[in-house]
PDB file of C-alpha atoms in Angstrom:
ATOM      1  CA  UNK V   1      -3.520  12.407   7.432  1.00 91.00           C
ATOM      2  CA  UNK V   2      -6.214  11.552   4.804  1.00 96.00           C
ATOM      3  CA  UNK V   3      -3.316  10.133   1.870  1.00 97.00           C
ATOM      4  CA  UNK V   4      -3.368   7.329  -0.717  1.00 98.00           C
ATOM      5  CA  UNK V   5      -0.645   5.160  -2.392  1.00 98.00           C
ATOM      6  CA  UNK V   6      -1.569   3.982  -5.542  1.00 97.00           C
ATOM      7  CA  UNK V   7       0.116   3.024  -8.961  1.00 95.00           C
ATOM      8  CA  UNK V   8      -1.677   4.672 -11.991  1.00 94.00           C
ATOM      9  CA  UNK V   9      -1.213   1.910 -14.362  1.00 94.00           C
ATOM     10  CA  UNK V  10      -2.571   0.374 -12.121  1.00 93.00           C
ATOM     11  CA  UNK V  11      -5.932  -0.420 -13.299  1.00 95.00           C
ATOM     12  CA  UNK V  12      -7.398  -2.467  -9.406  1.00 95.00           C
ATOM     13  CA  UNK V  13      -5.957   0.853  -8.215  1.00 96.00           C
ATOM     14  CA  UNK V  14      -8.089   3.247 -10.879  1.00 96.00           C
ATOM     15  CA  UNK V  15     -10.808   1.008  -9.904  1.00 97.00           C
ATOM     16  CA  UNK V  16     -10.493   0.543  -6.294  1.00 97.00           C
ATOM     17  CA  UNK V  17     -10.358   5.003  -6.039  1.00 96.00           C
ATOM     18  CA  UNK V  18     -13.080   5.195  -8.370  1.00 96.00           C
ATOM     19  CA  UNK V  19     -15.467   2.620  -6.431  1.00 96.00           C
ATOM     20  CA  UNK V  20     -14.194   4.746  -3.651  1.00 96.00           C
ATOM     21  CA  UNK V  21     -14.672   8.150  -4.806  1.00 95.00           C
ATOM     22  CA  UNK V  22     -11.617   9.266  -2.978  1.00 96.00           C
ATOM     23  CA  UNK V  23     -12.838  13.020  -2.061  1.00 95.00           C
ATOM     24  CA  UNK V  24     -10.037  15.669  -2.982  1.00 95.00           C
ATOM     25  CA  UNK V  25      -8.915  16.573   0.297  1.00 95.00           C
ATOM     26  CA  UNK V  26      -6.757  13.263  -0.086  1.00 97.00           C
ATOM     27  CA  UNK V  27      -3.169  13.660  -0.834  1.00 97.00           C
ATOM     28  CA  UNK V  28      -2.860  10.865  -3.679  1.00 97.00           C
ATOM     29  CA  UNK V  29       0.819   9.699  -4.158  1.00 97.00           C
ATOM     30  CA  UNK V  30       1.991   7.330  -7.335  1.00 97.00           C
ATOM     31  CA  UNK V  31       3.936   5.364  -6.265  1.00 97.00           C
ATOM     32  CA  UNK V  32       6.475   4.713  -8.890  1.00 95.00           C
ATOM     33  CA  UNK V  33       6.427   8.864  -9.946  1.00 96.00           C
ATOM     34  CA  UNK V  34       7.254   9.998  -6.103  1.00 96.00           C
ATOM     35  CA  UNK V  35       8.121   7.023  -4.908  1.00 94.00           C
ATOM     36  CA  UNK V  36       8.002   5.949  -1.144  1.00 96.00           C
ATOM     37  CA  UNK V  37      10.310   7.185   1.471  1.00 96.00           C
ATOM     38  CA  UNK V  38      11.487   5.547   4.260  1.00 97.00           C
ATOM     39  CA  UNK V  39       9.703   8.241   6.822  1.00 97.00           C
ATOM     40  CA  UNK V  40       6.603   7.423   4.952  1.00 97.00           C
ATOM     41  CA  UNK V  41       6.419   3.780   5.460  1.00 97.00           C
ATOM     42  CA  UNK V  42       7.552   4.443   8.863  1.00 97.00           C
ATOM     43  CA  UNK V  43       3.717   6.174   9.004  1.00 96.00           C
ATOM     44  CA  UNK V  44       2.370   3.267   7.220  1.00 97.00           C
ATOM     45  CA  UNK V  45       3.917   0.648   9.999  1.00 97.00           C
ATOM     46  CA  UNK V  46       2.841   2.503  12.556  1.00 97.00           C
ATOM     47  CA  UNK V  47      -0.921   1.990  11.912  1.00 97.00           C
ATOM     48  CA  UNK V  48       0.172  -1.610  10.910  1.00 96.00           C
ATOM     49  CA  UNK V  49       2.717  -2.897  13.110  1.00 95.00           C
ATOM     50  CA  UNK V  50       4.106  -5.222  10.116  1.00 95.00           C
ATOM     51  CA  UNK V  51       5.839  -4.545   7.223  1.00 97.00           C
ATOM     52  CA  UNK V  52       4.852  -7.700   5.893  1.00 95.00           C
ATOM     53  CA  UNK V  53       1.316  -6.400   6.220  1.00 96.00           C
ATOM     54  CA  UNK V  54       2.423  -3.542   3.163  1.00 97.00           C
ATOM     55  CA  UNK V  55       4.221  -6.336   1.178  1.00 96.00           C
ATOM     56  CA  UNK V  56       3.127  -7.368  -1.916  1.00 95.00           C
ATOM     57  CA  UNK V  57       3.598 -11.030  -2.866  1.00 93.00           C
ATOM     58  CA  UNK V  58       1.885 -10.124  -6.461  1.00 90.00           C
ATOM     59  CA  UNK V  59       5.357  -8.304  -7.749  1.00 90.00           C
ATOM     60  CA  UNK V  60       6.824 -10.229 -10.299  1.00 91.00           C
ATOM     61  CA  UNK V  61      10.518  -8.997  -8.703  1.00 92.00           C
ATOM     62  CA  UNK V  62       9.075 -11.636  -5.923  1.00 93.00           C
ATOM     63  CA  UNK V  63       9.018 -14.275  -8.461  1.00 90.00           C
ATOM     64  CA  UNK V  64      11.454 -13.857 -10.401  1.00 92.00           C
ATOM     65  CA  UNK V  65      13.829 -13.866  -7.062  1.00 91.00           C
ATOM     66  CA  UNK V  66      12.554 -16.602  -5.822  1.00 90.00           C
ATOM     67  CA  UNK V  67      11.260 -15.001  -2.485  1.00 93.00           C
ATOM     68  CA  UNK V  68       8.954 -17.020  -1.291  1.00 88.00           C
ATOM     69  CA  UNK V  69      11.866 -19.360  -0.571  1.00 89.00           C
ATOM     70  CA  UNK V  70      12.980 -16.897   1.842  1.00 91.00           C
ATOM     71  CA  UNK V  71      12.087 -16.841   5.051  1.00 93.00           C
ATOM     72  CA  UNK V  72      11.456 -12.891   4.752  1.00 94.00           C
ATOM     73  CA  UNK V  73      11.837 -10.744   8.554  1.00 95.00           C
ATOM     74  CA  UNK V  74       9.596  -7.679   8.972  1.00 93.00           C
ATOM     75  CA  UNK V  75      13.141  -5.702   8.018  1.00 95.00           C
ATOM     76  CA  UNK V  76      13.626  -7.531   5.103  1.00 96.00           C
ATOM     77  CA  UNK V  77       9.875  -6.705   3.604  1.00 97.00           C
ATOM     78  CA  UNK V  78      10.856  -3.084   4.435  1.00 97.00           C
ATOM     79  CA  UNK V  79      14.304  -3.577   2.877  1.00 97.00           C
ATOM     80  CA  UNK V  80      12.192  -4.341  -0.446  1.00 96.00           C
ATOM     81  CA  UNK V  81       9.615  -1.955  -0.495  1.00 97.00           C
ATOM     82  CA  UNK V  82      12.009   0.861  -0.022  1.00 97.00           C
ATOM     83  CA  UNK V  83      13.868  -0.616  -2.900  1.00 95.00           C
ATOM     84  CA  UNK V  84      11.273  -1.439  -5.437  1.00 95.00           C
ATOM     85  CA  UNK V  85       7.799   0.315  -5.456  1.00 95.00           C
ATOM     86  CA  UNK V  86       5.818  -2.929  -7.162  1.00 93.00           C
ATOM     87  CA  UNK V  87       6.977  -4.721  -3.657  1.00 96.00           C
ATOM     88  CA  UNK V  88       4.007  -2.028  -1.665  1.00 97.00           C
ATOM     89  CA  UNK V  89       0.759  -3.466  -1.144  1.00 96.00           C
ATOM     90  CA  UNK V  90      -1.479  -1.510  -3.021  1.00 96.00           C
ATOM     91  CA  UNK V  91      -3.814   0.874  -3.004  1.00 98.00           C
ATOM     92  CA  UNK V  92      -3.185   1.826   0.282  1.00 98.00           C
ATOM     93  CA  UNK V  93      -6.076   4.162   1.438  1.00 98.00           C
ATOM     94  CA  UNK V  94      -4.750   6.189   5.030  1.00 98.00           C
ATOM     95  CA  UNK V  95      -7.951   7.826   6.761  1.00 97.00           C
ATOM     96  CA  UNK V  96      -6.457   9.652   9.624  1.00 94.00           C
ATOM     97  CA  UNK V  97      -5.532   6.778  11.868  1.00 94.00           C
ATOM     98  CA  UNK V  98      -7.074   4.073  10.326  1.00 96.00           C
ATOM     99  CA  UNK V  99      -5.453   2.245   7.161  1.00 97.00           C
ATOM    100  CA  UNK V 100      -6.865   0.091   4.340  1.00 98.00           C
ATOM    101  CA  UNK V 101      -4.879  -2.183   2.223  1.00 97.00           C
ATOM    102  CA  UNK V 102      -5.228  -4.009  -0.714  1.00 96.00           C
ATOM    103  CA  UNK V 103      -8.297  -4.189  -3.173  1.00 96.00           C
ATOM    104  CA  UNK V 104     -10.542  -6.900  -1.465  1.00 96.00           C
ATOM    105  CA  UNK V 105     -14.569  -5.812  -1.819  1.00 97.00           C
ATOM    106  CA  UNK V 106     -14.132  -6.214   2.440  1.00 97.00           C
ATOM    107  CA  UNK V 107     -11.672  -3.970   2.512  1.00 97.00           C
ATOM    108  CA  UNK V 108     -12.843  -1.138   0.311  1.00 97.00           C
ATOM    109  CA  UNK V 109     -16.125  -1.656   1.571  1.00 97.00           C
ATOM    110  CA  UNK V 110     -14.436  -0.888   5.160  1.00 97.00           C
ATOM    111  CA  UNK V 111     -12.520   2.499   3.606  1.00 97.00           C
ATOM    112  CA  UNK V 112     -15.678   3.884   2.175  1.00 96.00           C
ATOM    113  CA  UNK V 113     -17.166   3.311   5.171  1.00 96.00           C
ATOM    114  CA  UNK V 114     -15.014   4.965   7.140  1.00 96.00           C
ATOM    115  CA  UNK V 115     -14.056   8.274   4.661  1.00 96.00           C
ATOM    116  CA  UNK V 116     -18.062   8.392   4.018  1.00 94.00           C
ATOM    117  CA  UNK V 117     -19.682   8.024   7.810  1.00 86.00           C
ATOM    118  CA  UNK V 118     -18.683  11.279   9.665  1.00 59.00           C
TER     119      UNK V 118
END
């Protein structure tokens, strides 16, 4: 599966795919247009084994509900992101079995890397 998540109002996400040049043989998804279903993070935890890996602590739903009080299980993160789409880590850049997260220069270094060196 060659797929990304991404939020286009996002502008580290517009960024991130441009830097990128995610080819067009990807499968983009927007997040908050189709949303995330439960199979699909399924996919996502499997190349991750954490949930809490695809969390976002940057939502302002985690602030505002005082989350970081919590102390969050790997359920609970998934609990979230199914519920609120600002509560994925994002972008998230799938390359058949390898995943990227987040918009660290390391990390979209890595993805380029890997989409770019067959």
């Amino acid at each position: 599966m060659q797929k990304v998540y991404y939020l286009s109002s996002c502008d580290t996400c517009k960024r991130v795919m441009d830097e990128i040049e995610i080819p067009s043989s990807f499968i983009k998804q927007d997040i908050k247009v189709q949303g995330i279903t439960e199979e699909e993070l399924d996919e996502l935890f499997n190349l991750t084994d954490s949930y809490e890996e695809l969390f976002s602590r940057r939502a302002k739903l985690y602030q505002e509900r005082s989350l970081k009080d919590e102390n969050l299980l790997d359920e609970d993160y998934k609990g979230l992101i199914l519920e609120h789409y600002t509560f994925l880590k994002r972008p998230i850049i799938v390359n058949n079995d390898k995943i990227f997260i987040g918009s660290s220069p390391k990390t979209v270094a890595a993805a380029k890397k890997s989409i770019y060196s067959n």
